[in-house]
Short mmCIF file of C-alpha atoms in Angstrom, two decimals:
data_model
loop_
_atom_site.label_atom_id
_atom_site.label_comp_id
_atom_site.label_asym_id
_atom_site.label_seq_id
_atom_site.Cartn_x
_atom_site.Cartn_y
_atom_site.Cartn_z
CA UNK F 1 29.75 109.21 0.72
CA UNK F 2 29.81 111.03 -2.60
CA UNK F 3 32.65 112.96 -4.13
CA UNK F 4 32.26 116.67 -4.62
CA UNK F 5 34.30 118.80 -6.98
CA UNK F 6 34.90 122.43 -6.16
CA UNK F 7 37.26 124.12 -8.56
CA UNK F 8 40.25 121.77 -9.00
CA UNK F 9 40.01 119.91 -5.66
CA UNK F 10 38.78 116.30 -5.88
CA UNK F 11 37.58 114.44 -2.74
CA UNK F 12 37.58 110.65 -3.26
CA UNK F 13 34.84 108.32 -2.02
CA UNK F 14 34.73 104.54 -1.57
CA UNK F 15 33.35 104.23 -5.10
CA UNK F 16 36.67 105.47 -6.43
CA UNK F 17 38.02 101.97 -5.80
CA UNK F 18 35.54 100.50 -8.34
CA UNK F 19 36.08 103.21 -10.94
CA UNK F 20 37.09 100.71 -13.64
CA UNK F 21 33.85 98.78 -13.10
CA UNK F 22 32.03 102.09 -13.35
CA UNK F 23 33.79 102.67 -16.67
CA UNK F 24 32.11 99.54 -18.03
CA UNK F 25 28.67 101.02 -17.43
CA UNK F 26 29.76 104.42 -18.73
CA UNK F 27 30.73 102.52 -21.87
CA UNK F 28 27.30 100.86 -22.07
CA UNK F 29 25.65 104.29 -21.71
CA UNK F 30 27.89 105.66 -24.45
CA UNK F 31 27.04 102.68 -26.65
CA UNK F 32 23.35 103.63 -26.68
CA UNK F 33 24.26 107.04 -28.08
CA UNK F 34 26.96 106.04 -30.55
CA UNK F 35 24.94 103.17 -32.05
CA UNK F 36 22.08 105.52 -32.84
CA UNK F 37 24.37 107.77 -34.87
CA UNK F 38 24.64 105.13 -37.62
CA UNK F 39 22.24 102.25 -36.90
CA UNK F 40 19.62 103.80 -39.20
CA UNK F 41 21.94 104.02 -42.24
CA UNK F 42 21.36 100.44 -43.41
CA UNK F 43 17.63 100.87 -42.83
CA UNK F 44 17.35 103.95 -45.09
CA UNK F 45 16.35 102.00 -48.23
CA UNK F 46 13.81 100.03 -46.16
CA UNK F 47 12.36 103.24 -44.70
CA UNK F 48 12.22 104.77 -48.17
CA UNK F 49 10.03 101.89 -49.36
CA UNK F 50 7.86 101.23 -46.29
CA UNK F 51 7.25 104.84 -45.21
CA UNK F 52 7.42 106.35 -48.74
CA UNK F 53 10.26 108.70 -47.81
CA UNK F 54 12.15 111.07 -50.11
CA UNK F 55 15.94 111.50 -50.03
CA UNK F 56 15.51 114.75 -48.07
CA UNK F 57 13.34 113.00 -45.48
CA UNK F 58 15.91 110.20 -45.18
CA UNK F 59 18.56 112.83 -44.47
CA UNK F 60 16.33 114.21 -41.71
CA UNK F 61 15.95 110.74 -40.15
CA UNK F 62 19.72 110.90 -39.66
CA UNK F 63 20.13 114.62 -39.02
CA UNK F 64 17.15 115.07 -36.66
CA UNK F 65 19.08 112.99 -34.14
CA UNK F 66 22.50 114.53 -34.66
CA UNK F 67 21.18 118.09 -34.95
CA UNK F 68 19.13 118.06 -31.74
CA UNK F 69 22.01 116.21 -30.08
CA UNK F 70 24.72 118.64 -31.20
CA UNK F 71 22.64 121.77 -30.63
CA UNK F 72 22.00 121.00 -26.97
CA UNK F 73 25.38 119.55 -25.94
CA UNK F 74 26.90 122.84 -24.79
CA UNK F 75 24.07 123.69 -22.43
CA UNK F 76 23.80 120.05 -21.31
CA UNK F 77 27.48 120.08 -20.37
CA UNK F 78 26.98 123.20 -18.26
CA UNK F 79 23.92 121.64 -16.60
CA UNK F 80 25.85 118.48 -15.70
CA UNK F 81 28.69 120.53 -14.21
CA UNK F 82 26.29 122.60 -12.13
CA UNK F 83 23.65 120.11 -11.00
CA UNK F 84 25.48 116.78 -11.06
CA UNK F 85 27.07 114.67 -13.78
CA UNK F 86 25.72 111.30 -12.66
CA UNK F 87 22.22 112.74 -12.19
CA UNK F 88 22.26 114.22 -15.69
CA UNK F 89 23.49 110.91 -17.12
CA UNK F 90 20.71 108.92 -15.44
CA UNK F 91 17.99 111.33 -16.58
CA UNK F 92 19.31 111.15 -20.15
CA UNK F 93 19.32 107.33 -20.08
CA UNK F 94 15.74 107.20 -18.84
CA UNK F 95 14.58 109.58 -21.57
CA UNK F 96 16.49 107.55 -24.15
CA UNK F 97 14.79 104.33 -23.12
CA UNK F 98 11.32 105.90 -23.04
CA UNK F 99 11.86 107.64 -26.40
CA UNK F 100 13.03 104.42 -28.03
CA UNK F 101 9.92 102.57 -26.82
CA UNK F 102 7.62 105.15 -28.50
CA UNK F 103 8.66 103.82 -31.94
CA UNK F 104 5.91 101.21 -31.58
CA UNK F 105 3.33 103.90 -32.42
CA UNK F 106 5.19 105.34 -35.44
CA UNK F 107 3.23 105.12 -38.70
CA UNK F 108 4.82 107.87 -40.84
CA UNK F 109 8.25 109.18 -41.73
CA UNK F 110 7.53 112.55 -40.07
CA UNK F 111 6.63 110.87 -36.77
CA UNK F 112 9.85 108.88 -36.98
CA UNK F 113 11.80 112.11 -37.42
CA UNK F 114 10.17 113.42 -34.21
CA UNK F 115 11.20 110.27 -32.32
CA UNK F 116 14.76 110.69 -33.57
CA UNK F 117 14.69 114.29 -32.35
CA UNK F 118 13.62 113.14 -28.87
CA UNK F 119 16.45 110.60 -28.79
CA UNK F 120 18.89 113.34 -29.78
CA UNK F 121 17.75 115.46 -26.84
CA UNK F 122 18.24 112.51 -24.48
CA UNK F 123 21.63 111.76 -26.01
CA UNK F 124 22.77 115.34 -25.37
CA UNK F 125 22.35 114.69 -21.64
CA UNK F 126 24.15 111.33 -21.74
CA UNK F 127 27.27 111.89 -23.79
CA UNK F 128 28.96 114.90 -22.12
CA UNK F 129 28.30 113.39 -18.70
CA UNK F 130 30.13 110.17 -19.62
CA UNK F 131 33.40 111.85 -20.58
CA UNK F 132 33.32 114.47 -17.82
CA UNK F 133 32.83 111.72 -15.21
CA UNK F 134 35.92 109.97 -16.61
CA UNK F 135 37.90 113.22 -16.48
CA UNK F 136 37.18 113.82 -12.78
CA UNK F 137 37.35 110.16 -11.70
CA UNK F 138 40.67 109.02 -13.13
CA UNK F 139 44.12 110.36 -12.29
CA UNK F 140 46.33 112.15 -14.79
CA UNK F 141 48.26 108.91 -15.35
CA UNK F 142 45.11 106.78 -15.81
CA UNK F 143 43.14 109.27 -17.90
CA UNK F 144 44.73 108.62 -21.34
CA UNK F 145 43.90 104.91 -21.07
CA UNK F 146 40.36 105.58 -19.84
CA UNK F 147 39.78 108.12 -22.62
CA UNK F 148 41.17 105.68 -25.18
CA UNK F 149 38.63 103.10 -23.99
CA UNK F 150 35.87 105.75 -24.20
CA UNK F 151 36.94 106.68 -27.75
CA UNK F 152 37.12 103.02 -28.72
CA UNK F 153 33.57 102.33 -27.50
CA UNK F 154 32.23 105.42 -29.27
CA UNK F 155 33.92 104.59 -32.58
CA UNK F 156 33.06 100.88 -32.44
CA UNK F 157 29.45 101.76 -31.58
CA UNK F 158 29.16 104.03 -34.59
CA UNK F 159 30.74 101.52 -36.94
CA UNK F 160 28.93 98.55 -35.42
CA UNK F 161 25.60 100.29 -35.99
CA UNK F 162 25.28 99.29 -39.67
CA UNK F 163 26.46 95.72 -38.95
CA UNK F 164 23.94 95.25 -36.15
CA UNK F 165 21.25 96.93 -38.23
CA UNK F 166 21.82 94.59 -41.17
CA UNK F 167 21.62 91.53 -38.93
CA UNK F 168 18.43 92.66 -37.16
CA UNK F 169 16.68 93.69 -40.38
CA UNK F 170 17.19 90.19 -41.71
CA UNK F 171 14.84 88.82 -39.05
CA UNK F 172 12.78 91.75 -37.74
CA UNK F 173 11.12 94.97 -38.85
CA UNK F 174 13.00 98.27 -38.65
CA UNK F 175 11.26 99.04 -35.31
CA UNK F 176 13.70 96.73 -33.51
CA UNK F 177 16.51 99.19 -34.25
CA UNK F 178 14.90 101.45 -31.63
CA UNK F 179 13.58 98.82 -29.21
CA UNK F 180 17.08 97.38 -28.72
CA UNK F 181 17.95 100.61 -26.85
CA UNK F 182 15.50 99.84 -24.04
CA UNK F 183 17.39 96.93 -22.39
CA UNK F 184 20.77 98.59 -23.03
CA UNK F 185 19.62 101.79 -21.31
CA UNK F 186 18.11 99.80 -18.42
CA UNK F 187 21.36 97.93 -17.71
CA UNK F 188 23.33 101.16 -17.90
CA UNK F 189 21.00 102.96 -15.47
CA UNK F 190 21.48 100.19 -12.89
CA UNK F 191 25.27 100.10 -13.24
CA UNK F 192 25.81 103.87 -13.30
CA UNK F 193 23.62 104.38 -10.23
CA UNK F 194 25.53 101.64 -8.37
CA UNK F 195 29.16 102.28 -9.35
CA UNK F 196 29.51 105.98 -10.16
CA UNK F 197 30.03 108.93 -7.83
CA UNK F 198 28.13 112.17 -8.12
CA UNK F 199 30.31 115.18 -8.97
CA UNK F 200 29.66 118.82 -9.78
CA UNK F 201 31.33 122.23 -10.03
CA UNK F 202 29.95 124.42 -7.24
CA UNK F 203 31.61 127.53 -8.69
CA UNK F 204 29.12 127.87 -11.58
CA UNK F 205 26.73 130.68 -10.54
CA UNK F 206 24.03 130.00 -13.16
CA UNK F 207 23.28 128.28 -16.47
CA UNK F 208 23.69 130.31 -19.67
CA UNK F 209 20.18 129.74 -21.07
CA UNK F 210 20.51 132.59 -23.59
CA UNK F 211 23.73 131.18 -24.99
CA UNK F 212 22.22 127.70 -25.19
CA UNK F 213 19.19 128.95 -27.12
CA UNK F 214 21.32 131.02 -29.50
CA UNK F 215 23.65 128.11 -30.28
CA UNK F 216 20.70 125.79 -30.87
CA UNK F 217 19.00 128.21 -33.25
CA UNK F 218 22.17 129.02 -35.16
CA UNK F 219 23.19 125.40 -35.66
CA UNK F 220 19.68 124.38 -36.67
CA UNK F 221 19.56 127.10 -39.34
CA UNK F 222 22.83 126.12 -40.98
CA UNK F 223 22.06 122.37 -41.05
CA UNK F 224 18.57 123.00 -42.40
CA UNK F 225 20.03 125.11 -45.18
CA UNK F 226 22.49 122.42 -46.18
CA UNK F 227 19.83 119.72 -46.32
CA UNK F 228 17.45 121.89 -48.34
CA UNK F 229 20.24 122.84 -50.76
CA UNK F 230 20.43 119.27 -52.00
CA UNK F 231 16.84 119.46 -53.23
CA UNK F 232 16.18 123.07 -54.27
CA UNK F 233 19.74 124.19 -55.03
CA UNK F 234 22.35 126.24 -53.17
CA UNK F 235 21.14 129.54 -54.67
CA UNK F 236 17.50 129.09 -53.62
CA UNK F 237 16.22 132.02 -51.48
CA UNK F 238 15.17 129.71 -48.62
CA UNK F 239 18.66 128.21 -48.48
CA UNK F 240 20.39 131.58 -48.57
CA UNK F 241 18.04 132.87 -45.87
CA UNK F 242 18.89 129.89 -43.64
CA UNK F 243 22.62 130.56 -44.02
CA UNK F 244 22.13 134.27 -43.34
CA UNK F 245 20.11 133.55 -40.20
CA UNK F 246 22.75 131.10 -38.97
CA UNK F 247 25.57 133.61 -39.48
CA UNK F 248 23.70 136.35 -37.62
CA UNK F 249 22.57 134.13 -34.74
CA UNK F 250 25.99 132.49 -34.25
CA UNK F 251 27.65 135.92 -34.34
CA UNK F 252 25.29 137.10 -31.61
CA UNK F 253 26.05 133.87 -29.71
CA UNK F 254 29.81 134.58 -29.85
CA UNK F 255 29.21 138.19 -28.71
CA UNK F 256 27.05 137.02 -25.82
CA UNK F 257 29.51 134.35 -24.72
CA UNK F 258 32.31 136.92 -24.46
CA UNK F 259 30.21 139.03 -22.08
CA UNK F 260 28.23 136.66 -19.87
CA UNK F 261 29.66 135.55 -16.51
CA UNK F 262 29.03 131.80 -17.02
CA UNK F 263 29.21 131.04 -20.76
CA UNK F 264 28.28 127.61 -22.13
CA UNK F 265 31.34 127.98 -24.37
CA UNK F 266 34.09 130.37 -23.17
CA UNK F 267 35.45 132.00 -26.32
CA UNK F 268 38.99 132.34 -24.94
CA UNK F 269 39.34 128.56 -25.09
CA UNK F 270 39.90 128.88 -28.81
CA UNK F 271 43.19 130.69 -28.19
CA UNK F 272 44.57 127.35 -27.02
CA UNK F 273 45.44 125.32 -30.14
CA UNK F 274 45.53 122.08 -28.12
CA UNK F 275 41.79 122.71 -27.79
CA UNK F 276 40.96 124.35 -31.14
CA UNK F 277 43.06 122.21 -33.46
CA UNK F 278 41.89 118.97 -31.85
CA UNK F 279 38.26 120.15 -31.96
CA UNK F 280 38.56 120.83 -35.68
CA UNK F 281 40.16 117.43 -36.23
CA UNK F 282 37.30 115.65 -34.45
CA UNK F 283 34.68 117.64 -36.33
CA UNK F 284 36.12 116.80 -39.72
CA UNK F 285 36.93 113.16 -39.09
CA UNK F 286 33.29 112.68 -38.04
CA UNK F 287 32.20 114.75 -41.04
CA UNK F 288 34.02 112.34 -43.33
CA UNK F 289 32.85 109.17 -41.64
CA UNK F 290 29.19 110.18 -41.39
CA UNK F 291 28.98 111.41 -44.97
CA UNK F 292 30.77 108.32 -46.21
CA UNK F 293 28.58 105.86 -44.31
CA UNK F 294 25.38 107.69 -45.31
CA UNK F 295 26.24 107.12 -48.97
CA UNK F 296 27.88 103.72 -48.52
CA UNK F 297 24.80 101.98 -47.09
CA UNK F 298 22.62 103.14 -49.99
CA UNK F 299 25.38 102.43 -52.52
CA UNK F 300 25.83 98.82 -51.46
CA UNK F 301 22.14 97.99 -51.13
CA UNK F 302 20.73 99.80 -54.14
CA UNK F 303 23.57 100.07 -56.66
CA UNK F 304 25.45 96.85 -55.82
CA UNK F 305 22.23 95.02 -54.86
CA UNK F 306 23.40 93.79 -51.43
CA UNK F 307 20.69 92.71 -48.99
CA UNK F 308 20.50 94.69 -45.70
CA UNK F 309 22.23 91.79 -43.95
CA UNK F 310 24.99 91.59 -46.59
CA UNK F 311 25.48 95.37 -46.47
CA UNK F 312 25.77 95.34 -42.69
CA UNK F 313 28.14 92.37 -42.72
CA UNK F 314 30.30 94.03 -45.37
CA UNK F 315 30.93 96.93 -42.95
CA UNK F 316 32.30 94.63 -40.24
CA UNK F 317 35.93 95.54 -41.07
CA UNK F 318 35.24 99.09 -39.79
CA UNK F 319 34.71 98.23 -36.09
CA UNK F 320 37.29 95.43 -36.20
CA UNK F 321 40.03 97.74 -37.48
CA UNK F 322 39.09 100.47 -34.98
CA UNK F 323 39.30 97.94 -32.12
CA UNK F 324 42.79 96.97 -33.26
CA UNK F 325 44.12 100.47 -33.97
CA UNK F 326 42.70 102.51 -31.07
CA UNK F 327 44.71 100.81 -28.28
CA UNK F 328 47.84 101.32 -30.37
CA UNK F 329 47.02 105.03 -30.71
CA UNK F 330 47.76 105.61 -27.02
CA UNK F 331 51.28 104.20 -27.45
CA UNK F 332 51.76 106.22 -30.64
CA UNK F 333 50.65 109.35 -28.80
CA UNK F 334 53.24 108.79 -26.08
CA UNK F 335 56.02 108.33 -28.63
CA UNK F 336 55.40 111.09 -31.19
CA UNK F 337 53.06 113.57 -29.45
CA UNK F 338 49.64 115.05 -30.20
CA UNK F 339 50.54 116.98 -33.37
CA UNK F 340 51.92 114.03 -35.36
CA UNK F 341 49.37 111.54 -34.03
CA UNK F 342 46.41 113.63 -35.16
CA UNK F 343 48.09 114.52 -38.47
CA UNK F 344 48.78 110.85 -39.29
CA UNK F 345 45.20 109.90 -38.43
CA UNK F 346 43.73 112.68 -40.59
CA UNK F 347 46.06 111.78 -43.45
CA UNK F 348 44.76 108.20 -43.50
CA UNK F 349 41.16 109.45 -43.56
CA UNK F 350 42.06 111.81 -46.43
CA UNK F 351 43.61 108.99 -48.44
CA UNK F 352 40.56 106.80 -47.80
CA UNK F 353 38.15 109.43 -49.15
CA UNK F 354 40.15 110.05 -52.33
CA UNK F 355 40.50 106.29 -52.79
CA UNK F 356 36.74 105.74 -52.46
CA UNK F 357 35.96 108.61 -54.84
CA UNK F 358 37.98 106.80 -57.53
CA UNK F 359 37.39 103.07 -56.94
CA UNK F 360 33.79 102.97 -55.66
CA UNK F 361 32.06 102.51 -59.04
CA UNK F 362 28.70 101.04 -60.07
CA UNK F 363 30.30 97.58 -60.37
CA UNK F 364 33.10 97.70 -57.77
CA UNK F 365 34.18 94.43 -56.16
CA UNK F 366 34.10 94.02 -52.39
CA UNK F 367 37.90 93.68 -52.31
CA UNK F 368 38.12 97.28 -53.52
CA UNK F 369 35.45 98.44 -51.07
CA UNK F 370 37.14 96.92 -48.03
CA UNK F 371 40.44 98.73 -48.71
CA UNK F 372 38.67 102.07 -48.35
CA UNK F 373 37.03 100.90 -45.11
CA UNK F 374 40.34 99.79 -43.60
CA UNK F 375 42.02 103.10 -44.45
CA UNK F 376 39.17 105.15 -42.94
CA UNK F 377 38.87 103.03 -39.79
CA UNK F 378 42.65 103.20 -39.22
CA UNK F 379 42.60 106.98 -39.48
CA UNK F 380 39.67 107.28 -37.09
CA UNK F 381 41.24 104.86 -34.62
CA UNK F 382 44.30 107.12 -34.38
CA UNK F 383 42.61 110.53 -34.58
CA UNK F 384 39.75 110.17 -32.11
CA UNK F 385 41.59 109.20 -28.88
CA UNK F 386 44.47 111.58 -29.64
CA UNK F 387 42.18 114.56 -30.29
CA UNK F 388 39.96 113.74 -27.30
CA UNK F 389 42.97 113.62 -24.98
CA UNK F 390 44.12 116.98 -26.34
CA UNK F 391 40.72 118.64 -25.75
CA UNK F 392 40.22 117.26 -22.25
CA UNK F 393 43.86 117.88 -21.29
CA UNK F 394 43.51 121.54 -22.27
CA UNK F 395 40.70 122.11 -19.73
CA UNK F 396 40.90 121.92 -15.90
CA UNK F 397 39.09 118.89 -14.39
CA UNK F 398 36.61 121.09 -12.53
CA UNK F 399 35.25 122.29 -15.89
CA UNK F 400 35.02 118.81 -17.37
CA UNK F 401 31.42 119.29 -18.44
CA UNK F 402 32.36 122.17 -20.74
CA UNK F 403 35.31 120.26 -22.17
CA UNK F 404 33.28 117.11 -22.64
CA UNK F 405 30.40 119.01 -24.21
CA UNK F 406 32.73 120.70 -26.68
CA UNK F 407 34.37 117.37 -27.50
CA UNK F 408 30.95 115.83 -28.09
CA UNK F 409 29.63 118.85 -29.98
CA UNK F 410 32.47 118.65 -32.47
CA UNK F 411 31.70 114.96 -33.07
CA UNK F 412 27.98 115.47 -33.54
CA UNK F 413 28.38 118.64 -35.60
CA UNK F 414 30.76 116.76 -37.87
CA UNK F 415 28.23 113.95 -38.09
CA UNK F 416 25.39 116.34 -38.98
CA UNK F 417 27.50 118.39 -41.41
CA UNK F 418 28.76 115.24 -43.13
CA UNK F 419 25.28 113.88 -43.83
CA UNK F 420 23.92 117.33 -44.69
CA UNK F 421 26.67 118.63 -46.97
CA UNK F 422 27.88 115.42 -48.62
CA UNK F 423 24.32 114.09 -48.75
CA UNK F 424 23.23 117.29 -50.48
CA UNK F 425 26.03 116.98 -53.04
CA UNK F 426 24.95 113.42 -53.77
CA UNK F 427 21.31 114.44 -54.09
CA UNK F 428 21.90 117.46 -56.31
CA UNK F 429 24.17 115.46 -58.63
CA UNK F 430 21.63 112.63 -58.71
CA UNK F 431 18.83 115.04 -59.62
CA UNK F 432 20.90 116.47 -62.47
CA UNK F 433 21.89 113.01 -63.70
CA UNK F 434 18.40 111.52 -63.94
CA UNK F 435 17.25 114.46 -66.06
CA UNK F 436 18.84 112.58 -68.98
CA UNK F 437 15.83 110.27 -68.86
CA UNK F 438 13.68 113.07 -70.28
CA UNK F 439 15.64 112.70 -73.53
CA UNK F 440 16.26 108.95 -73.41
CA UNK F 441 12.66 108.06 -72.50
CA UNK F 442 10.35 110.76 -73.90
CA UNK F 443 7.40 108.40 -73.52
CA UNK F 444 7.70 108.33 -69.72
CA UNK F 445 5.31 110.73 -67.96
CA UNK F 446 6.40 113.66 -65.86
CA UNK F 447 4.86 112.03 -62.80
CA UNK F 448 7.04 108.93 -63.25
CA UNK F 449 10.14 111.09 -63.73
CA UNK F 450 9.30 112.99 -60.56
CA UNK F 451 9.14 109.70 -58.64
CA UNK F 452 12.49 108.62 -60.09
CA UNK F 453 13.99 111.95 -59.03
CA UNK F 454 12.83 111.63 -55.40
CA UNK F 455 15.39 108.91 -54.53
CA UNK F 456 17.42 106.12 -56.09
CA UNK F 457 15.36 103.58 -54.12
CA UNK F 458 12.15 104.89 -55.69
CA UNK F 459 13.81 104.81 -59.12
CA UNK F 460 14.48 101.09 -58.69
CA UNK F 461 10.89 100.50 -57.52
CA UNK F 462 9.49 102.37 -60.53
CA UNK F 463 11.79 100.44 -62.90
CA UNK F 464 10.42 97.13 -61.66
CA UNK F 465 6.88 98.18 -62.62
CA UNK F 466 7.81 98.93 -66.26
CA UNK F 467 8.88 96.74 -69.15
CA UNK F 468 12.33 95.12 -68.96
CA UNK F 469 14.10 97.38 -71.46
CA UNK F 470 12.76 100.64 -70.01
CA UNK F 471 13.34 99.46 -66.45
CA UNK F 472 16.94 98.45 -67.17
CA UNK F 473 17.69 101.87 -68.67
CA UNK F 474 16.18 103.68 -65.70
CA UNK F 475 18.24 101.61 -63.26
CA UNK F 476 21.43 102.19 -65.26
CA UNK F 477 20.95 105.96 -65.41
CA UNK F 478 19.85 106.23 -61.76
CA UNK F 479 22.77 104.12 -60.53
CA UNK F 480 25.30 106.14 -62.51
CA UNK F 481 23.78 109.43 -61.31
CA UNK F 482 23.97 108.29 -57.69
CA UNK F 483 27.55 106.98 -58.01
CA UNK F 484 28.64 110.23 -59.69
CA UNK F 485 27.18 112.20 -56.80
CA UNK F 486 28.79 109.90 -54.24
CA UNK F 487 32.20 110.14 -55.93
CA UNK F 488 31.95 113.93 -56.05
CA UNK F 489 30.96 114.11 -52.38
CA UNK F 490 33.82 111.83 -51.33
CA UNK F 491 36.34 113.85 -53.36
CA UNK F 492 35.09 117.09 -51.77
CA UNK F 493 35.39 115.43 -48.35
CA UNK F 494 38.95 114.40 -49.21
CA UNK F 495 39.85 117.96 -50.16
CA UNK F 496 38.45 119.29 -46.90
CA UNK F 497 40.38 116.68 -44.91
CA UNK F 498 43.61 117.55 -46.74
CA UNK F 499 43.22 121.17 -45.61
CA UNK F 500 42.59 119.93 -42.07
CA UNK F 501 45.82 117.91 -42.12
CA UNK F 502 47.84 120.99 -43.05
CA UNK F 503 46.07 123.16 -40.44
CA UNK F 504 46.67 120.67 -37.62
CA UNK F 505 50.32 120.16 -38.53
CA UNK F 506 50.98 123.91 -38.59
CA UNK F 507 49.03 124.91 -35.46
CA UNK F 508 48.66 122.11 -32.91
CA UNK F 509 51.50 121.92 -30.33
CA UNK F 510 53.40 118.65 -29.89
CA UNK F 511 52.46 118.54 -26.19
CA UNK F 512 49.07 119.40 -24.67
CA UNK F 513 48.87 122.95 -23.30
CA UNK F 514 46.35 123.55 -20.52
CA UNK F 515 44.32 126.76 -20.65
CA UNK F 516 45.57 129.14 -17.95
CA UNK F 517 42.64 131.53 -17.88
CA UNK F 518 40.82 132.34 -14.62
CA UNK F 519 37.68 130.18 -14.66
CA UNK F 520 35.97 131.74 -11.73
#
């Protein structure tokens, strides 16, 4: 007998007794999605060499997943509420496994980007279903603990991605980073089908297809503009046009959502600062982490000359610290409330970014690097469960799909924005820095300089093909240009996070306030 959710009434089934076992398989499903957010970061230098990829294409390997994921989450959340959360989860897992298996036929960087896009679409069906199932399965007393476990798995998955990637790349080709998803998805499909109830919201009259399409188009335009800005400049007509299109489309989206009977994102939710402030906090903490890890993997492998395995192993403190801090965050939340918990978490992330912008140099020791990792992981371990509890607590259980989708959208948008904006700052600064080689090495051809400008990995490859003196100079200039861009990006990220700290402290209530609007 399955459980059915109609408005706020929950009818329990026999499977309710095994809900904690079901949470294990929800966690495995979530792991497939969270790992893929970062598992490619360590492989970026390898992809650059083997598939002859530019820095912009490497950004798309990361952003194709997060962009398609984030763009579709709102409509996926509405679909899961209307047609069944477990059903949506299982379909997403099947697509994820099939999409991961197609990597065996990939022969070019553009094909790989398409595969990542397919995985993002599958992930958009998986992730909101996992959290909304938790929200309708567990009681008010149990929910903070269950959400803390969910947040822990998500954060550990994202931070474990580079570690696992480094280990696998030591023994296998980069294809295994996709193929590992197949058995994980298979186990999760079996467990979720066996231990989870079906649930849905029968009050939803229809799915807001128009709103879903508008949000997808608007988000795509703004991310595309940010990525392109790193190569052609922020004042380029194509970049400005992308930003203009995104503003217009997202404005139309907001107008439509305020008028349609079943919006994918009810605009009045944003009046509740337990929802809005926590959503902003999640967006920006993911923004910081994604941008930082995108640069960190390339920094350690190319500038500091770590192997992929060494680079992955050096990131192990990130998941370890998150695993230690996240369970403590629930106790901290109970003692000091949502406002202070989120503010403390964001403050630690802010400090970590400013620290890294100063101490991550072209010859930094690992002892300096690990301090920045510990600070960032501690901040994330506090912020993520606190903000997630605030978002889900602000929304009635019957509308869990919408709440979960918004929670997930903020994470993935932050992920995409972090790689796009901070990655673009790194790239534009790198491009400006390597122009010094025109003066320092007038004998080098324009074609060689163009190759050096495409990415720091290519610069190192070119340097190895030239004489020792010329090659050493190219590596020195390229490394310094990249580090300058990384330091600038991290400092900008720190400034943004500082503003977020102030905003959250001034606006988020100490206790969660549930939205009291008529949801019918």
